[in-house]
Amino acid sequence: MTLSIAHLGPTGTYAEQAAISYVNLLKKSTDSEAILCPYPSIAQTLQAVAQGEALIAVVPVENSIEGSVTMTLDTMWQLDDLQIQLALVLPIIHTLISCAASLDTIKTVYSHPQALAQCSGWLGQFLPTVELIPSNSTTEALLKLKDDLTAAAISSKRAAHLYNLPIVATGISDYPENCTRFWVVSQRDQSPLYKNSSLSTSHTSLAFSVPANVPGALVNPLQSFAHLGVNLSKIQSRPTKRSLGEYLFFIDVEADASETKMQAALSDLAIYTEILKIFGSYNVLAISE
Ligand SMILES: O=C(O)C(=O)Cc1ccccc1
């Protein structure tokens, strides 16, 4: 069977790179073939899976420099019945791509807001007066570059080669150890496609809203984990968008939801939360270039 894998496009994005790594893992472990399906936004990528257009979505969720990819968290909250099957951590090496004769003639730099932010120190030092233009992905603006010699884009070396465009600077992230975590997401009833018996399910991601703005509204849910000795690896708040000052909390914990202590923590958590969504338990794999 050919599996369809949705990712942020157009071709050349880091998300596509993560999707290719996932396809290679699948090929090795199950010998199945997959086709990649690019979508114009992260929200549409996840919707494609929710609506059954694609079997799997590979979406960025957190970057080591810039933190959470809020579009992914917000869409995971909005769409029901999605589950995380696996997490992949990829190194991110940004390059500046342009047909400009030199850095001095560049007037605009396009990229995904995360990539612009991850390179803001470099941009401030070497291109302090350029206009920074956010785009849906690191590759969205690449097709413009041949017609506009004053424009540049931040994307990968792989993307520069795919679009046959010149690299004018490389390794431009503000911190050299730049990496991004991606989630491999399916519908809830889809059994895990990638199996590696030597890895144990290490993480669970979930999100909740709290019933009221009262003292202890957050401490009680967090104590559900602390009391049972379950370690949290991440917490991120997001506005509920219903009213100013109301938040949702996204949490990653270092345990499998089927463990006894997690079952106890989750039933305790349900008492203190208004809406509780468990996105799944999964392994985290580091992918080298
Ligand atoms: O736009 C891309 O290439 C993406 O995959 C999103 C992204 C942007 C910057 C770092 C990691 C992922």
Coordinates of C-alpha atoms and ligand atoms in Angstrom, one line a residue:
M1 CA 0.0 0.0 0.0
T2 CA 1.2 3.5 -0.7
L3 CA 1.0 5.8 2.3
S4 CA 0.3 9.5 1.8
I5 CA 2.4 11.9 4.1
A6 CA 1.3 15.5 4.3
H7 CA 3.8 18.2 5.2
L8 CA 4.3 22.0 4.9
G9 CA 5.3 22.9 1.3
P10 CA 6.3 23.8 -1.3
T11 CA 9.0 21.3 -1.8
G12 CA 12.3 21.9 0.1
T13 CA 11.0 22.8 3.5
Y14 CA 12.5 21.4 6.7
A15 CA 9.1 19.7 7.3
E16 CA 9.5 17.9 4.0
Q17 CA 13.0 16.9 5.1
A18 CA 11.5 15.4 8.3
A19 CA 8.8 13.7 6.2
I20 CA 11.5 12.1 4.0
S21 CA 13.4 10.9 7.1
Y22 CA 10.1 9.3 8.3
V23 CA 9.5 7.7 4.9
N24 CA 13.1 6.2 5.1
L25 CA 12.4 4.8 8.5
L26 CA 9.1 3.2 7.3
K27 CA 10.9 1.8 4.3
K28 CA 13.5 0.1 6.5
S29 CA 11.1 -1.2 9.2
T30 CA 8.1 -2.2 7.1
D31 CA 9.2 -2.0 3.4
S32 CA 6.2 0.3 2.7
E33 CA 6.2 3.0 0.0
A34 CA 5.0 6.5 0.6
I35 CA 4.2 9.6 -1.4
L36 CA 4.7 13.2 0.0
C37 CA 1.9 15.7 -0.2
P38 CA 2.8 19.4 0.3
Y39 CA 0.3 21.7 1.8
P40 CA 0.4 25.6 2.0
S41 CA 0.2 25.8 5.8
I42 CA 0.7 23.8 9.0
A43 CA -3.0 24.0 9.7
Q44 CA -3.9 22.6 6.3
T45 CA -1.4 19.8 6.7
L46 CA -3.1 18.7 9.9
Q47 CA -6.6 19.2 8.5
A48 CA -5.6 16.9 5.6
V49 CA -5.1 14.0 8.1
A50 CA -8.2 14.9 10.1
Q51 CA -10.3 14.8 6.9
G52 CA -8.7 11.6 5.7
E53 CA -7.0 13.1 2.6
A54 CA -3.6 12.0 3.9
L55 CA -2.7 9.2 6.4
I56 CA 0.1 11.0 8.2
A57 CA 1.1 14.6 8.8
V58 CA 4.7 15.6 9.7
V59 CA 4.6 19.0 11.5
P60 CA 7.2 21.2 13.3
V61 CA 6.3 21.6 17.0
E62 CA 9.3 23.1 18.8
N63 CA 12.6 24.8 17.9
S64 CA 15.6 24.9 20.3
I65 CA 16.0 28.7 19.7
E66 CA 12.5 30.0 19.2
G67 CA 10.4 27.6 21.2
S68 CA 6.9 26.3 20.3
V69 CA 5.4 26.4 16.8
T70 CA 2.1 27.9 18.0
M71 CA 0.2 27.1 14.8
T72 CA 0.8 23.4 15.4
L73 CA -0.3 23.5 19.1
D74 CA -3.4 25.6 18.2
T75 CA -4.5 23.3 15.4
M76 CA -3.9 20.2 17.5
W77 CA -6.3 21.7 20.1
Q78 CA -8.9 22.6 17.5
L79 CA -9.0 19.3 15.6
D80 CA -10.3 16.2 17.4
D81 CA -9.2 12.7 17.0
L82 CA -5.6 13.2 16.0
Q83 CA -2.8 11.3 17.7
I84 CA 1.0 11.7 17.8
Q85 CA 2.7 8.5 16.6
L86 CA 6.4 9.6 16.8
A87 CA 8.6 12.6 17.3
L88 CA 11.7 13.3 15.2
V89 CA 14.4 15.8 16.1
L90 CA 16.2 17.3 13.1
P91 CA 19.3 19.6 13.0
I92 CA 18.4 22.9 11.3
I93 CA 21.2 24.6 9.3
H94 CA 19.9 27.8 7.7
T95 CA 21.5 29.5 4.7
L96 CA 20.8 32.8 3.0
I97 CA 19.7 32.3 -0.6
S98 CA 19.7 35.1 -3.2
C99 CA 20.6 36.0 -6.8
A100 CA 22.0 39.4 -5.5
A101 CA 25.5 40.2 -6.5
S102 CA 26.5 40.9 -2.9
L103 CA 24.9 41.3 0.6
D104 CA 24.9 45.1 0.0
T105 CA 22.2 44.9 -2.7
I106 CA 19.7 42.8 -0.7
K107 CA 16.7 44.8 0.4
T108 CA 14.2 42.2 1.6
V109 CA 14.5 38.8 3.3
Y110 CA 11.7 36.3 3.2
S111 CA 11.2 33.2 5.4
H112 CA 9.0 31.4 7.9
P113 CA 8.7 33.6 11.0
Q114 CA 10.5 30.9 13.0
A115 CA 13.5 31.0 10.6
L116 CA 13.6 34.8 10.6
A117 CA 13.6 34.8 14.4
Q118 CA 16.3 32.0 14.6
C119 CA 18.6 34.2 12.5
S120 CA 17.7 37.6 14.0
G121 CA 21.2 38.2 15.5
W122 CA 22.9 37.4 12.2
L123 CA 20.4 39.6 10.2
G124 CA 20.9 42.5 12.7
Q125 CA 24.7 42.2 12.2
F126 CA 25.0 41.7 8.5
L127 CA 21.7 43.1 7.0
P128 CA 20.6 45.6 9.6
T129 CA 18.4 47.7 7.3
V130 CA 16.6 45.0 5.2
E131 CA 12.9 44.5 5.4
L132 CA 12.0 41.1 6.9
I133 CA 8.9 39.5 5.3
P134 CA 7.3 36.5 7.0
S135 CA 6.0 33.7 4.7
N136 CA 4.2 30.5 5.2
S137 CA 7.3 28.4 4.9
T138 CA 11.1 28.8 4.3
T139 CA 10.6 27.8 0.6
E140 CA 7.5 29.8 -0.3
A141 CA 9.4 32.8 -1.6
L142 CA 12.2 30.9 -3.4
L143 CA 10.5 31.1 -6.8
K144 CA 10.5 34.9 -6.6
L145 CA 14.3 35.1 -6.2
K146 CA 15.3 34.7 -9.8
D147 CA 13.1 37.7 -10.8
D148 CA 14.0 40.0 -7.9
L149 CA 17.8 40.5 -7.4
T150 CA 17.2 42.6 -4.3
A151 CA 15.4 39.7 -2.5
A152 CA 16.8 36.9 -0.4
A153 CA 15.3 34.0 1.6
I154 CA 16.4 31.9 4.6
S155 CA 16.1 28.2 3.9
S156 CA 18.2 25.1 3.8
K157 CA 21.1 24.1 1.5
R158 CA 18.9 21.3 0.2
A159 CA 16.3 23.9 -0.8
A160 CA 18.9 26.0 -2.6
H161 CA 19.9 23.0 -4.6
L162 CA 16.4 21.9 -5.4
Y163 CA 15.5 25.4 -6.8
N164 CA 18.9 25.8 -8.4
L165 CA 19.6 29.1 -6.5
P166 CA 22.9 30.5 -5.1
I167 CA 23.8 30.4 -1.4
V168 CA 25.2 33.7 -0.2
A169 CA 25.8 32.8 3.4
T170 CA 25.6 29.5 5.4
G171 CA 25.3 28.5 9.1
I172 CA 23.4 31.8 9.9
S173 CA 21.4 30.6 12.9
D174 CA 22.2 32.6 16.0
Y175 CA 23.1 29.3 17.9
P176 CA 24.9 26.5 16.1
E177 CA 23.0 23.7 17.8
N178 CA 19.7 24.7 16.2
C179 CA 17.3 21.8 16.0
T180 CA 13.5 21.4 15.6
R181 CA 11.2 18.7 16.9
F182 CA 8.6 17.4 14.5
W183 CA 5.5 15.3 15.3
V184 CA 4.3 12.5 13.1
V185 CA 0.5 12.7 13.4
S186 CA -2.3 10.3 12.3
Q187 CA -6.0 9.8 13.0
R188 CA -6.6 8.3 16.5
D189 CA -7.7 4.9 15.3
Q190 CA -4.5 4.4 13.1
S191 CA -2.1 1.9 14.6
P192 CA 1.5 3.0 14.7
L193 CA 3.2 2.6 11.3
Y194 CA 6.8 2.7 12.4
K195 CA 7.8 0.1 14.9
N196 CA 11.2 -0.2 16.6
S197 CA 11.1 -2.9 19.3
S198 CA 14.4 -1.5 20.9
L199 CA 12.7 1.8 21.8
S200 CA 10.2 2.2 24.7
T201 CA 7.4 4.8 24.4
S202 CA 9.0 7.7 26.3
H203 CA 6.7 10.7 26.1
T204 CA 3.0 11.7 26.3
S205 CA 1.7 15.1 25.1
L206 CA -1.6 16.5 26.3
A207 CA -3.4 19.8 26.6
F208 CA -6.1 21.1 29.0
S209 CA -8.2 24.1 29.8
V210 CA -8.8 25.0 33.5
P211 CA -12.3 25.5 34.9
A212 CA -11.9 29.0 36.4
N213 CA -9.4 31.7 37.1
V214 CA -8.9 30.8 40.8
P215 CA -5.8 30.2 43.0
G216 CA -4.5 26.7 42.3
A217 CA -6.1 26.4 38.9
L218 CA -2.7 25.4 37.4
V219 CA -0.9 24.1 40.5
N220 CA -3.5 21.3 41.0
P221 CA -3.2 19.8 37.6
L222 CA 0.6 20.0 37.8
Q223 CA 0.6 18.3 41.2
S224 CA -1.3 15.4 39.6
F225 CA 2.1 14.5 38.0
A226 CA 4.4 15.6 40.8
H227 CA 2.6 13.5 43.4
L228 CA 3.0 10.4 41.3
G229 CA 6.6 11.0 40.3
V230 CA 6.0 11.8 36.6
N231 CA 8.5 14.2 35.2
L232 CA 7.3 17.1 32.9
S233 CA 9.6 17.9 29.9
K234 CA 7.7 20.9 28.6
I235 CA 4.9 23.3 29.5
Q236 CA 3.5 26.0 27.2
S237 CA 0.5 28.2 27.6
R238 CA -1.6 29.5 24.7
P239 CA -4.6 31.9 24.8
T240 CA -8.0 30.2 24.6
K241 CA -8.9 32.9 22.2
R242 CA -12.3 33.2 24.0
S243 CA -11.3 36.0 26.3
L244 CA -8.2 38.0 27.3
G245 CA -6.2 36.3 30.1
E246 CA -7.7 32.8 29.6
Y247 CA -5.2 30.1 28.8
L248 CA -4.8 26.5 27.6
F249 CA -1.8 24.5 28.8
F250 CA 0.2 22.1 26.6
I251 CA 2.3 19.6 28.5
D252 CA 4.8 17.0 27.6
V253 CA 5.5 14.3 30.2
E254 CA 8.2 11.7 30.3
A255 CA 6.0 8.6 30.6
D256 CA 3.7 6.3 28.5
A257 CA 0.0 6.9 29.1
S258 CA -0.5 3.2 29.6
E259 CA 1.9 3.1 32.7
T260 CA 0.1 2.6 36.0
K261 CA 1.4 5.8 37.5
M262 CA 0.3 7.8 34.4
Q263 CA -3.2 6.2 34.4
A264 CA -3.4 7.5 38.0
A265 CA -2.1 10.9 37.1
L266 CA -4.5 11.3 34.2
S267 CA -7.5 10.4 36.2
D268 CA -6.4 12.9 38.9
L269 CA -5.8 15.5 36.1
A270 CA -9.4 15.0 34.8
I271 CA -10.7 16.2 38.1
Y272 CA -8.9 19.6 37.9
T273 CA -9.3 20.3 34.2
E274 CA -12.2 21.5 32.1
I275 CA -11.3 20.0 28.7
L276 CA -8.5 17.5 28.6
K277 CA -7.0 16.2 25.3
I278 CA -4.4 13.5 25.3
F279 CA -2.5 13.7 22.0
G280 CA -0.7 10.4 22.4
S281 CA 2.3 8.5 23.7
Y282 CA 5.3 8.1 21.4
N283 CA 9.1 7.7 21.0
V284 CA 11.5 10.6 20.2
L285 CA 14.1 9.8 17.5
A286 CA 17.1 12.0 16.7
I287 CA 17.8 12.2 13.0
S288 CA 21.3 13.1 11.9
E289 CA 21.8 14.9 8.6
Ligands
LIG1 O1 9.2 26.4 6.6 C1 9.8 25.3 6.8 O2 10.7 24.9 6.2 C2 9.3 24.5 8.0 O3 9.3 23.3 7.9 C3 8.9 25.2 9.2 C4 10.2 25.5 10.0 C5 10.8 26.7 9.9 C6 12.0 26.9 10.5 C7 12.6 25.9 11.3 C8 12.0 24.7 11.3 C9 10.8 24.4 10.7

